Amino acid sequence: MRIIGTGSALPSLSVSNDELATFLDTSDEWITERTGIKARRLLSTETLYDLAEEAAKKAIKSSGVAADQLDFIICSNVANRYITPGMNCILQEKIGATCAGLDINVACAGFVNALMLADSMIQAGRAKHILIVCAEEPSKYCNWKERDTSILFADGAGAVVVDAGDGFKAVHLSMISSKDVLYYERCMEETPYERNRKEGQPLVMRGRELFRMAVSQSTKDIRTVLEKAGMQPSDITYYLMHQANKRIIESIRTLLGEPEEKFPTNIENYGNTSSASIPILLDEMLAAGKIHKGDTLLMSAFGAGFVSAVCILEWGK
Ligand code: COA
């Protein structure tokens, strides 16, 4: 498998830390120091489906593959307005595709998991061209009365088109069942058999615990995937890390002993866009001419579960 097209889309509204501090007990200084975030993009006038459509159309255009030539659509999303049908069904018509698809929810690790699935489908001969769209709107399920998650999460979409190639060098997925570190609970309907209606609750997070798990497990999984690929940390051109917290990225970088310029970030302006964060970063780096044929990219993401997923891609193969 190899990536042959990329695209991304962000909401037009940018909200600074100072703006959040007008209604939350927080400050620009605290958020910047603890997370590296200065501003985030939040949905206001657009819908998540608009972002998903824009990112997908850009990825399709840059791949040179016609929408009706796609064989499969994989959407990565934690939650959107419709629990059913899947986002892939909603997107199919908007982009002019005719193929089937599926949605996956592996929280913020969705993109690497989608790449793994696409690689497996292509290797099995089940598809030639696959569209992956990661579209997330965590602002719609954060608790905006509290400062813990609402300062971190943001909205966005990133997409890629993949086909057969030799670029996907290694992948490693891990999971430690630990629901309480990060979860979003939906409201359940009352039934004639269970009168006790379950109210939902917005995103609940144990920040410190998650921080520690993210650093230790991601570093471990990065070492595992490097070993699988027969590589050293220094063989990687860029580490495209899930943009969750600049301090998490910095801690992992220090443990690997790699230089800062190998860890590009955009969390400063976009916050944590969940599974969309890596494909958005990838698309922006390509647009800026920073990724070249033969570069080796390591992608690492973690999230609710607790899940972690890492892969290595050689660009242009
Ligand atoms: N603004 C101002 N103060 C805040 C605050 C906020 N938004 N959130 C917490 N605080 C306060 C706390 O009340 C605490 O005060 P105290 O020392 O008087 O008790 C202090 O800041 C430190 O809180 P703590 O939770 O220990 O901070 P932290 O350094 O762990 O940073 C996170 C908090 C959430 C930024 C950090 O734990 C984190 O990023 N965790 C991982 C989250 C993540 O990546 N989630 C996404 C997974 S995909």
Coordinates of C-alpha atoms in Angstrom, one line a residue, residues 13 42 57 72 112 119 155 189 218 238 298 306 317:
L13 CA -13.6 29.8 13.3
L42 CA -14.2 24.9 16.1
K57 CA -12.5 15.8 -2.5
F72 CA -13.9 1.3 -0.7
V112 CA -3.1 4.4 11.7
D119 CA -3.1 -2.3 3.5
D155 CA -12.6 19.9 15.0
E189 CA -33.7 5.5 25.5
S218 CA 3.7 5.2 22.6
Y238 CA 9.8 12.7 10.4
L298 CA 6.7 7.2 11.5
F306 CA -6.6 2.9 26.0
K317 CA 7.2 3.7 -2.8

